[in-house]
Amino acid sequence: MRSFTYERARTPAEAAASAMRKPDAKFIAGGTNLLDLMKLEIETPAHLIDVNGLALDKIEPTQEGGLRIGALVRNTDLAADTRVRRDYGVLSRALLAGASGQLRNMATTAGNLLQRTRCPYFYDTNQSCNKRKPGSGCAAIGGFSRQHAVVGASEACIATHPSDMAVAMRALDATVETVRPDGATRTIPIAEFYRLPGDTPHIETTLMPGDLITAVTLPKPVGGKQIYRKVRDRASYAFALVSVAAIVQRDGTGRVALGGVAHKPWRVEAAEAQMPNGAKAVAARLLADARPTRENAFKLALAERTLGAVLAEAKG
């Protein structure tokens, strides 16, 4: 690990301003992803800004009837919150499907959204990776690609997004709140928060330099049967090959988002009109633009079958 300087921010705006002044700075809270990447010298920040003292660890009701989740709320606390379990069950289930209990105790809401891909070529600094070193190429293309994206990828990157929580947030139409270095705030719909790789896979979100996530807001509960199902190689502590976050109403309508198949949580609202017609019709629309490799083509059938199991459970 390379040497770095460190400070504790006193306010969100102060943290954002410090990050703007020092382009090589990174925010740190739980550090469950960043510290690993620093040890491998994938991330090499010259300065760390500790945001743990910013009092962003509350879950509060909004005037619209939803919930505002502070950026520093730990994953364990969010999953266990009575209101989340009652009204946003898909989120609680997604959180419990991720990582281990020890990591959930440290990982934060904002950190979960911003965690980086677990592509093995990204983690191996001897391999070319446009996400790690722009312009160096993508060793995953033509390499071992079983875990990689089948839709939304590009000639520059076929990595997938690792977060379970983000998939549920996408199904719930969450909104990300940030503060700028000048103290101004803005809100970003989760649908616009993540970027597809294109020619710049190292730019993963629509955050601007200095932006600090302060909260994630959930809209008023939509009810329905809420299910998160994750298919993986191990029963625990493994990332999704395919995951499904679904909210199904009594009339068969609803929402569905996929994880493990794209560079970001994958939701195509037009596909949801097909939910009363069954999983095959939904999957066909969701994955209409899929370009799988020979090694991960199985994900197309796996996504359809997993969605079918979820819809059957919702009806039952």
PDB file of C-alpha atoms in Angstrom:
ATOM      1  CA  MET A   1       0.000   0.000   0.000  1.00  0.00           C
ATOM      2  CA  ARG A   2       1.347   3.437  -0.912  1.00  0.00           C
ATOM      3  CA  SER A   3       1.561   6.256   1.595  1.00  0.00           C
ATOM      4  CA  PHE A   4      -1.273   8.776   1.795  1.00  0.00           C
ATOM      5  CA  THR A   5      -2.453  11.704   3.875  1.00  0.00           C
ATOM      6  CA  TYR A   6      -5.632  11.642   5.940  1.00  0.00           C
ATOM      7  CA  GLU A   7      -8.235  14.032   7.311  1.00  0.00           C
ATOM      8  CA  ARG A   8     -11.561  13.861   9.118  1.00  0.00           C
ATOM      9  CA  ALA A   9     -14.220  16.033   7.518  1.00  0.00           C
ATOM     10  CA  ARG A  10     -16.511  18.066   9.778  1.00  0.00           C
ATOM     11  CA  THR A  11     -19.347  18.753   7.318  1.00  0.00           C
ATOM     12  CA  PRO A  12     -20.479  17.211   4.011  1.00  0.00           C
ATOM     13  CA  ALA A  13     -19.657  20.420   2.110  1.00  0.00           C
ATOM     14  CA  GLU A  14     -16.209  20.511   3.696  1.00  0.00           C
ATOM     15  CA  ALA A  15     -15.589  16.928   2.617  1.00  0.00           C
ATOM     16  CA  ALA A  16     -16.693  17.700  -0.935  1.00  0.00           C
ATOM     17  CA  ALA A  17     -14.549  20.850  -1.084  1.00  0.00           C
ATOM     18  CA  SER A  18     -11.505  18.946   0.129  1.00  0.00           C
ATOM     19  CA  ALA A  19     -12.016  16.296  -2.547  1.00  0.00           C
ATOM     20  CA  MET A  20     -12.267  19.025  -5.182  1.00  0.00           C
ATOM     21  CA  ARG A  21      -9.012  20.627  -4.051  1.00  0.00           C
ATOM     22  CA  LYS A  22      -7.171  17.303  -4.151  1.00  0.00           C
ATOM     23  CA  PRO A  23      -8.054  15.370  -7.343  1.00  0.00           C
ATOM     24  CA  ASP A  24      -6.342  12.206  -6.050  1.00  0.00           C
ATOM     25  CA  ALA A  25      -8.482  12.125  -2.894  1.00  0.00           C
ATOM     26  CA  LYS A  26     -11.028   9.453  -1.974  1.00  0.00           C
ATOM     27  CA  PHE A  27     -13.803   9.409   0.606  1.00  0.00           C
ATOM     28  CA  ILE A  28     -13.606   6.571   3.104  1.00  0.00           C
ATOM     29  CA  ALA A  29     -16.259   5.239   5.497  1.00  0.00           C
ATOM     30  CA  GLY A  30     -16.399   1.464   6.054  1.00  0.00           C
ATOM     31  CA  GLY A  31     -13.551   0.902   3.610  1.00  0.00           C
ATOM     32  CA  THR A  32     -14.697  -2.639   2.814  1.00  0.00           C
ATOM     33  CA  ASN A  33     -13.885  -2.240  -0.897  1.00  0.00           C
ATOM     34  CA  LEU A  34     -11.481   0.705  -1.024  1.00  0.00           C
ATOM     35  CA  LEU A  35      -8.916  -0.720   1.388  1.00  0.00           C
ATOM     36  CA  ASP A  36      -8.719  -3.983  -0.559  1.00  0.00           C
ATOM     37  CA  LEU A  37      -8.135  -2.038  -3.767  1.00  0.00           C
ATOM     38  CA  MET A  38      -5.481   0.105  -2.094  1.00  0.00           C
ATOM     39  CA  LYS A  39      -3.603  -2.971  -0.900  1.00  0.00           C
ATOM     40  CA  LEU A  40      -3.525  -4.259  -4.472  1.00  0.00           C
ATOM     41  CA  GLU A  41      -2.527  -0.773  -5.754  1.00  0.00           C
ATOM     42  CA  ILE A  42      -5.573  -0.669  -8.014  1.00  0.00           C
ATOM     43  CA  GLU A  43      -6.714   2.432  -6.151  1.00  0.00           C
ATOM     44  CA  THR A  44      -3.837   4.725  -5.161  1.00  0.00           C
ATOM     45  CA  PRO A  45      -5.369   7.803  -3.516  1.00  0.00           C
ATOM     46  CA  ALA A  46      -2.896  10.378  -2.269  1.00  0.00           C
ATOM     47  CA  HIS A  47      -5.395  11.603   0.317  1.00  0.00           C
ATOM     48  CA  LEU A  48      -8.232   9.981   2.283  1.00  0.00           C
ATOM     49  CA  ILE A  49     -11.188  11.969   3.596  1.00  0.00           C
ATOM     50  CA  ASP A  50     -12.872  10.197   6.509  1.00  0.00           C
ATOM     51  CA  VAL A  51     -16.621  10.928   6.409  1.00  0.00           C
ATOM     52  CA  ASN A  52     -17.672   8.747   9.339  1.00  0.00           C
ATOM     53  CA  GLY A  53     -18.274  11.760  11.586  1.00  0.00           C
ATOM     54  CA  LEU A  54     -20.775  13.505   9.320  1.00  0.00           C
ATOM     55  CA  ALA A  55     -23.964  12.292  11.052  1.00  0.00           C
ATOM     56  CA  LEU A  56     -25.315  10.745   7.846  1.00  0.00           C
ATOM     57  CA  ASP A  57     -26.358   7.533   9.581  1.00  0.00           C
ATOM     58  CA  LYS A  58     -30.094   8.070  10.074  1.00  0.00           C
ATOM     59  CA  ILE A  59     -33.144   6.503   8.392  1.00  0.00           C
ATOM     60  CA  GLU A  60     -35.943   9.079   8.394  1.00  0.00           C
ATOM     61  CA  PRO A  61     -39.433   9.378   6.875  1.00  0.00           C
ATOM     62  CA  THR A  62     -39.955  11.880   4.072  1.00  0.00           C
ATOM     63  CA  GLN A  63     -42.907  14.224   3.633  1.00  0.00           C
ATOM     64  CA  GLU A  64     -43.925  12.210   0.557  1.00  0.00           C
ATOM     65  CA  GLY A  65     -44.307   9.041   2.613  1.00  0.00           C
ATOM     66  CA  GLY A  66     -41.008   7.412   1.685  1.00  0.00           C
ATOM     67  CA  LEU A  67     -37.709   6.963   3.516  1.00  0.00           C
ATOM     68  CA  ARG A  68     -34.481   8.933   3.437  1.00  0.00           C
ATOM     69  CA  ILE A  69     -31.500   6.681   4.109  1.00  0.00           C
ATOM     70  CA  GLY A  70     -28.300   8.412   5.191  1.00  0.00           C
ATOM     71  CA  ALA A  71     -25.178   7.609   3.195  1.00  0.00           C
ATOM     72  CA  LEU A  72     -23.471   6.179   6.299  1.00  0.00           C
ATOM     73  CA  VAL A  73     -26.257   3.809   7.348  1.00  0.00           C
ATOM     74  CA  ARG A  74     -24.621   0.405   7.672  1.00  0.00           C
ATOM     75  CA  ASN A  75     -26.006  -2.401   5.551  1.00  0.00           C
ATOM     76  CA  THR A  76     -26.896  -4.479   8.617  1.00  0.00           C
ATOM     77  CA  ASP A  77     -28.921  -1.653  10.148  1.00  0.00           C
ATOM     78  CA  LEU A  78     -30.702  -0.897   6.879  1.00  0.00           C
ATOM     79  CA  ALA A  79     -31.686  -4.529   6.315  1.00  0.00           C
ATOM     80  CA  ALA A  80     -32.985  -4.832   9.893  1.00  0.00           C
ATOM     81  CA  ASP A  81     -34.976  -1.587   9.986  1.00  0.00           C
ATOM     82  CA  THR A  82     -38.641  -2.347  10.685  1.00  0.00           C
ATOM     83  CA  ARG A  83     -39.915   0.090   8.048  1.00  0.00           C
ATOM     84  CA  VAL A  84     -37.600  -1.299   5.378  1.00  0.00           C
ATOM     85  CA  ARG A  85     -38.592  -4.888   6.163  1.00  0.00           C
ATOM     86  CA  ARG A  86     -42.291  -3.994   6.092  1.00  0.00           C
ATOM     87  CA  ASP A  87     -42.500  -1.641   3.098  1.00  0.00           C
ATOM     88  CA  TYR A  88     -39.354  -2.316   1.056  1.00  0.00           C
ATOM     89  CA  GLY A  89     -38.825  -6.033   1.517  1.00  0.00           C
ATOM     90  CA  VAL A  90     -36.921  -6.419  -1.750  1.00  0.00           C
ATOM     91  CA  LEU A  91     -34.232  -4.092  -0.378  1.00  0.00           C
ATOM     92  CA  SER A  92     -33.892  -5.912   2.936  1.00  0.00           C
ATOM     93  CA  ARG A  93     -33.631  -9.271   1.146  1.00  0.00           C
ATOM     94  CA  ALA A  94     -31.052  -7.964  -1.325  1.00  0.00           C
ATOM     95  CA  LEU A  95     -28.859  -6.642   1.472  1.00  0.00           C
ATOM     96  CA  LEU A  96     -28.985  -9.932   3.355  1.00  0.00           C
ATOM     97  CA  ALA A  97     -27.974 -11.771   0.176  1.00  0.00           C
ATOM     98  CA  GLY A  98     -24.771  -9.744  -0.090  1.00  0.00           C
ATOM     99  CA  ALA A  99     -21.341 -10.288   1.450  1.00  0.00           C
ATOM    100  CA  SER A 100     -21.059 -11.628   5.018  1.00  0.00           C
ATOM    101  CA  GLY A 101     -22.421 -10.442   8.342  1.00  0.00           C
ATOM    102  CA  GLN A 102     -19.069  -8.920   9.284  1.00  0.00           C
ATOM    103  CA  LEU A 103     -18.877  -6.910   6.055  1.00  0.00           C
ATOM    104  CA  ARG A 104     -22.511  -5.795   6.300  1.00  0.00           C
ATOM    105  CA  ASN A 105     -21.737  -4.426   9.770  1.00  0.00           C
ATOM    106  CA  MET A 106     -19.145  -2.080   8.237  1.00  0.00           C
ATOM    107  CA  ALA A 107     -20.383  -1.417   4.689  1.00  0.00           C
ATOM    108  CA  THR A 108     -22.383   1.766   4.135  1.00  0.00           C
ATOM    109  CA  THR A 109     -25.256   2.678   1.844  1.00  0.00           C
ATOM    110  CA  ALA A 110     -23.155   5.006  -0.324  1.00  0.00           C
ATOM    111  CA  GLY A 111     -20.196   2.649  -0.340  1.00  0.00           C
ATOM    112  CA  ASN A 112     -22.379  -0.225  -1.486  1.00  0.00           C
ATOM    113  CA  LEU A 113     -23.611   1.815  -4.442  1.00  0.00           C
ATOM    114  CA  LEU A 114     -20.057   2.817  -5.365  1.00  0.00           C
ATOM    115  CA  GLN A 115     -18.283  -0.515  -4.980  1.00  0.00           C
ATOM    116  CA  ARG A 116     -16.256  -1.493  -8.007  1.00  0.00           C
ATOM    117  CA  THR A 117     -16.497  -4.554 -10.201  1.00  0.00           C
ATOM    118  CA  ARG A 118     -15.195  -7.917  -9.067  1.00  0.00           C
ATOM    119  CA  CYS A 119     -13.979  -8.808 -12.560  1.00  0.00           C
ATOM    120  CA  PRO A 120     -10.829 -10.936 -12.021  1.00  0.00           C
ATOM    121  CA  TYR A 121      -9.033  -9.081 -14.805  1.00  0.00           C
ATOM    122  CA  PHE A 122      -9.689  -5.797 -13.005  1.00  0.00           C
ATOM    123  CA  TYR A 123      -8.155  -7.229  -9.844  1.00  0.00           C
ATOM    124  CA  ASP A 124      -5.106  -8.720 -11.613  1.00  0.00           C
ATOM    125  CA  THR A 125      -2.738  -5.830 -12.286  1.00  0.00           C
ATOM    126  CA  ASN A 126      -0.762  -7.999 -14.719  1.00  0.00           C
ATOM    127  CA  GLN A 127      -3.787  -8.070 -17.051  1.00  0.00           C
ATOM    128  CA  SER A 128      -5.017  -5.303 -19.323  1.00  0.00           C
ATOM    129  CA  CYS A 129      -8.137  -3.535 -18.103  1.00  0.00           C
ATOM    130  CA  ASN A 130      -9.696  -0.357 -19.467  1.00  0.00           C
ATOM    131  CA  LYS A 131     -11.528   0.171 -16.196  1.00  0.00           C
ATOM    132  CA  ARG A 132      -8.311   0.121 -14.198  1.00  0.00           C
ATOM    133  CA  LYS A 133      -6.037   1.696 -16.832  1.00  0.00           C
ATOM    134  CA  PRO A 134      -7.976   3.453 -19.619  1.00  0.00           C
ATOM    135  CA  GLY A 135      -6.802   2.540 -23.094  1.00  0.00           C
ATOM    136  CA  SER A 136      -4.918  -0.588 -22.061  1.00  0.00           C
ATOM    137  CA  GLY A 137      -7.478  -3.019 -23.483  1.00  0.00           C
ATOM    138  CA  CYS A 138      -9.830  -5.595 -21.961  1.00  0.00           C
ATOM    139  CA  ALA A 139      -8.337  -9.001 -21.211  1.00  0.00           C
ATOM    140  CA  ALA A 140     -11.778 -10.327 -20.294  1.00  0.00           C
ATOM    141  CA  ILE A 141     -12.827 -10.101 -23.943  1.00  0.00           C
ATOM    142  CA  GLY A 142     -11.531 -13.344 -25.358  1.00  0.00           C
ATOM    143  CA  GLY A 143     -10.629 -14.528 -21.860  1.00  0.00           C
ATOM    144  CA  PHE A 144     -12.562 -16.449 -19.227  1.00  0.00           C
ATOM    145  CA  SER A 145     -15.918 -14.690 -19.301  1.00  0.00           C
ATOM    146  CA  ARG A 146     -18.343 -16.928 -17.418  1.00  0.00           C
ATOM    147  CA  GLN A 147     -19.164 -14.249 -14.820  1.00  0.00           C
ATOM    148  CA  HIS A 148     -19.282 -11.318 -17.210  1.00  0.00           C
ATOM    149  CA  ALA A 149     -21.970  -9.150 -18.782  1.00  0.00           C
ATOM    150  CA  VAL A 150     -24.369 -10.426 -21.416  1.00  0.00           C
ATOM    151  CA  VAL A 151     -26.103  -7.104 -22.096  1.00  0.00           C
ATOM    152  CA  GLY A 152     -25.080  -3.445 -22.105  1.00  0.00           C
ATOM    153  CA  ALA A 153     -21.381  -4.245 -22.572  1.00  0.00           C
ATOM    154  CA  SER A 154     -19.036  -2.649 -25.104  1.00  0.00           C
ATOM    155  CA  GLU A 155     -15.835  -3.349 -27.013  1.00  0.00           C
ATOM    156  CA  ALA A 156     -13.988  -1.719 -24.112  1.00  0.00           C
ATOM    157  CA  CYS A 157     -15.477  -3.588 -21.122  1.00  0.00           C
ATOM    158  CA  ILE A 158     -17.699  -6.579 -20.302  1.00  0.00           C
ATOM    159  CA  ALA A 159     -17.573  -6.309 -16.495  1.00  0.00           C
ATOM    160  CA  THR A 160     -20.664  -6.557 -14.304  1.00  0.00           C
ATOM    161  CA  HIS A 161     -21.744  -4.429 -11.353  1.00  0.00           C
ATOM    162  CA  PRO A 162     -21.418  -6.371  -8.081  1.00  0.00           C
ATOM    163  CA  SER A 163     -24.013  -4.706  -5.825  1.00  0.00           C
ATOM    164  CA  ASP A 164     -27.141  -6.568  -4.720  1.00  0.00           C
ATOM    165  CA  MET A 165     -28.509  -3.488  -2.976  1.00  0.00           C
ATOM    166  CA  ALA A 166     -28.280  -1.390  -6.150  1.00  0.00           C
ATOM    167  CA  VAL A 167     -30.485  -3.866  -8.038  1.00  0.00           C
ATOM    168  CA  ALA A 168     -33.212  -3.515  -5.414  1.00  0.00           C
ATOM    169  CA  MET A 169     -32.785   0.265  -5.389  1.00  0.00           C
ATOM    170  CA  ARG A 170     -33.294   0.288  -9.155  1.00  0.00           C
ATOM    171  CA  ALA A 171     -36.541  -1.677  -8.821  1.00  0.00           C
ATOM    172  CA  LEU A 172     -37.711   0.766  -6.145  1.00  0.00           C
ATOM    173  CA  ASP A 173     -36.904   3.904  -8.210  1.00  0.00           C
ATOM    174  CA  ALA A 174     -34.618   5.306  -5.535  1.00  0.00           C
ATOM    175  CA  THR A 175     -32.986   8.728  -5.790  1.00  0.00           C
ATOM    176  CA  VAL A 176     -29.374   9.536  -4.855  1.00  0.00           C
ATOM    177  CA  GLU A 177     -28.711  12.842  -3.072  1.00  0.00           C
ATOM    178  CA  THR A 178     -25.328  14.561  -3.228  1.00  0.00           C
ATOM    179  CA  VAL A 179     -23.605  17.715  -2.023  1.00  0.00           C
ATOM    180  CA  ARG A 180     -21.208  19.732  -4.183  1.00  0.00           C
ATOM    181  CA  PRO A 181     -17.995  21.482  -3.047  1.00  0.00           C
ATOM    182  CA  ASP A 182     -19.857  24.824  -2.990  1.00  0.00           C
ATOM    183  CA  GLY A 183     -22.524  23.366  -0.697  1.00  0.00           C
ATOM    184  CA  ALA A 184     -25.152  23.047  -3.430  1.00  0.00           C
ATOM    185  CA  THR A 185     -27.149  19.829  -3.523  1.00  0.00           C
ATOM    186  CA  ARG A 186     -28.586  17.767  -6.339  1.00  0.00           C
ATOM    187  CA  THR A 187     -30.648  14.614  -6.756  1.00  0.00           C
ATOM    188  CA  ILE A 188     -29.953  11.848  -9.258  1.00  0.00           C
ATOM    189  CA  PRO A 189     -32.564   9.193 -10.091  1.00  0.00           C
ATOM    190  CA  ILE A 190     -30.990   5.761  -9.682  1.00  0.00           C
ATOM    191  CA  ALA A 191     -31.929   5.092 -13.323  1.00  0.00           C
ATOM    192  CA  GLU A 192     -29.479   7.844 -14.317  1.00  0.00           C
ATOM    193  CA  PHE A 193     -26.834   7.221 -11.673  1.00  0.00           C
ATOM    194  CA  TYR A 194     -24.861   4.423 -13.375  1.00  0.00           C
ATOM    195  CA  ARG A 195     -23.265   4.675 -16.815  1.00  0.00           C
ATOM    196  CA  LEU A 196     -22.822   1.944 -19.400  1.00  0.00           C
ATOM    197  CA  PRO A 197     -19.154   1.344 -20.252  1.00  0.00           C
ATOM    198  CA  GLY A 198     -19.027   2.659 -23.830  1.00  0.00           C
ATOM    199  CA  ASP A 199     -15.494   3.897 -24.526  1.00  0.00           C
ATOM    200  CA  THR A 200     -14.970   5.092 -20.939  1.00  0.00           C
ATOM    201  CA  PRO A 201     -15.635   2.163 -18.572  1.00  0.00           C
ATOM    202  CA  HIS A 202     -13.506   3.816 -15.876  1.00  0.00           C
ATOM    203  CA  ILE A 203     -16.239   6.483 -15.506  1.00  0.00           C
ATOM    204  CA  GLU A 204     -18.853   4.419 -13.719  1.00  0.00           C
ATOM    205  CA  THR A 205     -21.410   6.940 -12.455  1.00  0.00           C
ATOM    206  CA  THR A 206     -22.760  10.389 -13.262  1.00  0.00           C
ATOM    207  CA  LEU A 207     -21.207  11.867 -10.118  1.00  0.00           C
ATOM    208  CA  MET A 208     -19.168  15.014 -10.767  1.00  0.00           C
ATOM    209  CA  PRO A 209     -15.718  15.740  -9.279  1.00  0.00           C
ATOM    210  CA  GLY A 210     -16.114  16.469  -5.591  1.00  0.00           C
ATOM    211  CA  ASP A 211     -19.653  15.085  -5.326  1.00  0.00           C
ATOM    212  CA  LEU A 212     -20.342  13.413  -1.984  1.00  0.00           C
ATOM    213  CA  ILE A 213     -23.363  11.134  -1.620  1.00  0.00           C
ATOM    214  CA  THR A 214     -25.336  12.206   1.456  1.00  0.00           C
ATOM    215  CA  ALA A 215     -28.454  10.021   1.231  1.00  0.00           C
ATOM    216  CA  VAL A 216     -30.605   7.718  -0.841  1.00  0.00           C
ATOM    217  CA  THR A 217     -34.336   8.416  -0.880  1.00  0.00           C
ATOM    218  CA  LEU A 218     -36.980   5.752  -1.416  1.00  0.00           C
ATOM    219  CA  PRO A 219     -40.376   6.883  -2.750  1.00  0.00           C
ATOM    220  CA  LYS A 220     -43.679   6.043  -1.114  1.00  0.00           C
ATOM    221  CA  PRO A 221     -44.121   2.241  -0.813  1.00  0.00           C
ATOM    222  CA  VAL A 222     -45.794   0.576  -3.782  1.00  0.00           C
ATOM    223  CA  GLY A 223     -46.835  -2.580  -1.928  1.00  0.00           C
ATOM    224  CA  GLY A 224     -47.028  -5.882  -3.775  1.00  0.00           C
ATOM    225  CA  LYS A 225     -45.062  -9.057  -3.243  1.00  0.00           C
ATOM    226  CA  GLN A 226     -41.368  -8.135  -3.092  1.00  0.00           C
ATOM    227  CA  ILE A 227     -38.762 -10.796  -3.802  1.00  0.00           C
ATOM    228  CA  TYR A 228     -35.006 -10.858  -4.313  1.00  0.00           C
ATOM    229  CA  ARG A 229     -33.522 -14.078  -5.647  1.00  0.00           C
ATOM    230  CA  LYS A 230     -29.790 -14.503  -6.199  1.00  0.00           C
ATOM    231  CA  VAL A 231     -28.215 -17.384  -8.119  1.00  0.00           C
ATOM    232  CA  ARG A 232     -24.525 -17.874  -7.406  1.00  0.00           C
ATOM    233  CA  ASP A 233     -21.825 -20.518  -7.342  1.00  0.00           C
ATOM    234  CA  ARG A 234     -21.790 -20.739  -3.537  1.00  0.00           C
ATOM    235  CA  ALA A 235     -24.628 -20.459  -1.061  1.00  0.00           C
ATOM    236  CA  SER A 236     -23.045 -17.441   0.630  1.00  0.00           C
ATOM    237  CA  TYR A 237     -20.342 -14.815   0.197  1.00  0.00           C
ATOM    238  CA  ALA A 238     -20.409 -14.964  -3.596  1.00  0.00           C
ATOM    239  CA  PHE A 239     -21.442 -12.489  -6.274  1.00  0.00           C
ATOM    240  CA  ALA A 240     -24.454 -13.102  -8.470  1.00  0.00           C
ATOM    241  CA  LEU A 241     -24.351 -14.977 -11.731  1.00  0.00           C
ATOM    242  CA  VAL A 242     -27.911 -13.716 -12.088  1.00  0.00           C
ATOM    243  CA  SER A 243     -30.175 -12.004  -9.574  1.00  0.00           C
ATOM    244  CA  VAL A 244     -33.766 -10.833  -9.824  1.00  0.00           C
ATOM    245  CA  ALA A 245     -35.383  -8.018  -7.828  1.00  0.00           C
ATOM    246  CA  ALA A 246     -39.127  -8.102  -8.409  1.00  0.00           C
ATOM    247  CA  ILE A 247     -42.180  -6.269  -7.110  1.00  0.00           C
ATOM    248  CA  VAL A 248     -45.335  -8.074  -8.209  1.00  0.00           C
ATOM    249  CA  GLN A 249     -48.848  -6.719  -7.700  1.00  0.00           C
ATOM    250  CA  ARG A 250     -51.996  -8.850  -7.330  1.00  0.00           C
ATOM    251  CA  ASP A 251     -53.004  -8.264 -10.951  1.00  0.00           C
ATOM    252  CA  GLY A 252     -49.646  -9.619 -12.164  1.00  0.00           C
ATOM    253  CA  THR A 253     -48.163  -6.232 -13.061  1.00  0.00           C
ATOM    254  CA  GLY A 254     -45.038  -4.939 -11.411  1.00  0.00           C
ATOM    255  CA  ARG A 255     -41.351  -4.169 -11.730  1.00  0.00           C
ATOM    256  CA  VAL A 256     -38.252  -6.254 -12.297  1.00  0.00           C
ATOM    257  CA  ALA A 257     -34.517  -5.534 -12.314  1.00  0.00           C
ATOM    258  CA  LEU A 258     -31.641  -7.930 -12.958  1.00  0.00           C
ATOM    259  CA  GLY A 259     -28.206  -8.151 -11.407  1.00  0.00           C
ATOM    260  CA  GLY A 260     -25.137 -10.037 -12.581  1.00  0.00           C
ATOM    261  CA  VAL A 261     -25.866  -9.467 -16.266  1.00  0.00           C
ATOM    262  CA  ALA A 262     -24.682  -5.921 -17.014  1.00  0.00           C
ATOM    263  CA  HIS A 263     -22.358  -3.082 -16.112  1.00  0.00           C
ATOM    264  CA  LYS A 264     -25.168  -1.647 -13.976  1.00  0.00           C
ATOM    265  CA  PRO A 265     -28.440  -2.910 -12.446  1.00  0.00           C
ATOM    266  CA  TRP A 266     -30.473  -3.853 -15.507  1.00  0.00           C
ATOM    267  CA  ARG A 267     -34.067  -2.708 -15.797  1.00  0.00           C
ATOM    268  CA  VAL A 268     -36.072  -2.120 -18.967  1.00  0.00           C
ATOM    269  CA  GLU A 269     -39.416  -0.608 -18.004  1.00  0.00           C
ATOM    270  CA  ALA A 270     -40.974  -1.581 -21.343  1.00  0.00           C
ATOM    271  CA  ALA A 271     -40.378  -5.240 -20.480  1.00  0.00           C
ATOM    272  CA  GLU A 272     -42.536  -4.935 -17.364  1.00  0.00           C
ATOM    273  CA  ALA A 273     -45.672  -4.601 -19.468  1.00  0.00           C
ATOM    274  CA  GLN A 274     -45.112  -8.276 -20.308  1.00  0.00           C
ATOM    275  CA  MET A 275     -45.181  -9.486 -16.695  1.00  0.00           C
ATOM    276  CA  PRO A 276     -48.787 -10.788 -16.875  1.00  0.00           C
ATOM    277  CA  ASN A 277     -47.647 -12.880 -19.886  1.00  0.00           C
ATOM    278  CA  GLY A 278     -44.952 -14.715 -17.950  1.00  0.00           C
ATOM    279  CA  ALA A 279     -41.207 -14.869 -17.515  1.00  0.00           C
ATOM    280  CA  LYS A 280     -40.385 -15.836 -21.081  1.00  0.00           C
ATOM    281  CA  ALA A 281     -42.022 -12.710 -22.499  1.00  0.00           C
ATOM    282  CA  VAL A 282     -40.390 -10.461 -19.906  1.00  0.00           C
ATOM    283  CA  ALA A 283     -36.929 -11.965 -20.358  1.00  0.00           C
ATOM    284  CA  ALA A 284     -37.167 -11.694 -24.131  1.00  0.00           C
ATOM    285  CA  ARG A 285     -37.690  -7.938 -23.839  1.00  0.00           C
ATOM    286  CA  LEU A 286     -35.239  -7.425 -20.979  1.00  0.00           C
ATOM    287  CA  LEU A 287     -32.416  -9.188 -22.809  1.00  0.00           C
ATOM    288  CA  ALA A 288     -33.363  -8.329 -26.385  1.00  0.00           C
ATOM    289  CA  ASP A 289     -29.976  -6.685 -27.014  1.00  0.00           C
ATOM    290  CA  ALA A 290     -27.893  -9.367 -25.304  1.00  0.00           C
ATOM    291  CA  ARG A 291     -24.514 -10.250 -26.759  1.00  0.00           C
ATOM    292  CA  PRO A 292     -23.253 -13.116 -24.620  1.00  0.00           C
ATOM    293  CA  THR A 293     -19.955 -14.916 -25.022  1.00  0.00           C
ATOM    294  CA  ARG A 294     -19.761 -18.655 -25.530  1.00  0.00           C
ATOM    295  CA  GLU A 295     -18.964 -19.087 -21.831  1.00  0.00           C
ATOM    296  CA  ASN A 296     -21.766 -16.975 -20.362  1.00  0.00           C
ATOM    297  CA  ALA A 297     -24.624 -17.588 -22.814  1.00  0.00           C
ATOM    298  CA  PHE A 298     -26.165 -19.785 -20.107  1.00  0.00           C
ATOM    299  CA  LYS A 299     -27.077 -16.579 -18.250  1.00  0.00           C
ATOM    300  CA  LEU A 300     -29.894 -15.890 -20.706  1.00  0.00           C
ATOM    301  CA  ALA A 301     -31.705 -19.111 -19.820  1.00  0.00           C
ATOM    302  CA  LEU A 302     -30.755 -18.727 -16.157  1.00  0.00           C
ATOM    303  CA  ALA A 303     -32.274 -15.240 -16.026  1.00  0.00           C
ATOM    304  CA  GLU A 304     -35.528 -16.462 -17.587  1.00  0.00           C
ATOM    305  CA  ARG A 305     -35.787 -19.434 -15.222  1.00  0.00           C
ATOM    306  CA  THR A 306     -34.944 -17.371 -12.156  1.00  0.00           C
ATOM    307  CA  LEU A 307     -37.532 -14.786 -13.126  1.00  0.00           C
ATOM    308  CA  GLY A 308     -40.028 -17.606 -13.685  1.00  0.00           C
ATOM    309  CA  ALA A 309     -39.366 -18.942 -10.190  1.00  0.00           C
ATOM    310  CA  VAL A 310     -39.811 -15.458  -8.727  1.00  0.00           C
ATOM    311  CA  LEU A 311     -43.115 -14.869 -10.512  1.00  0.00           C
ATOM    312  CA  ALA A 312     -44.360 -18.296  -9.443  1.00  0.00           C
ATOM    313  CA  GLU A 313     -43.436 -17.529  -5.833  1.00  0.00           C
ATOM    314  CA  ALA A 314     -45.240 -14.194  -6.046  1.00  0.00           C
ATOM    315  CA  LYS A 315     -48.411 -15.866  -7.303  1.00  0.00           C
ATOM    316  CA  GLY A 316     -48.187 -18.567  -4.651  1.00  0.00           C
TER     317      GLY A 316
END
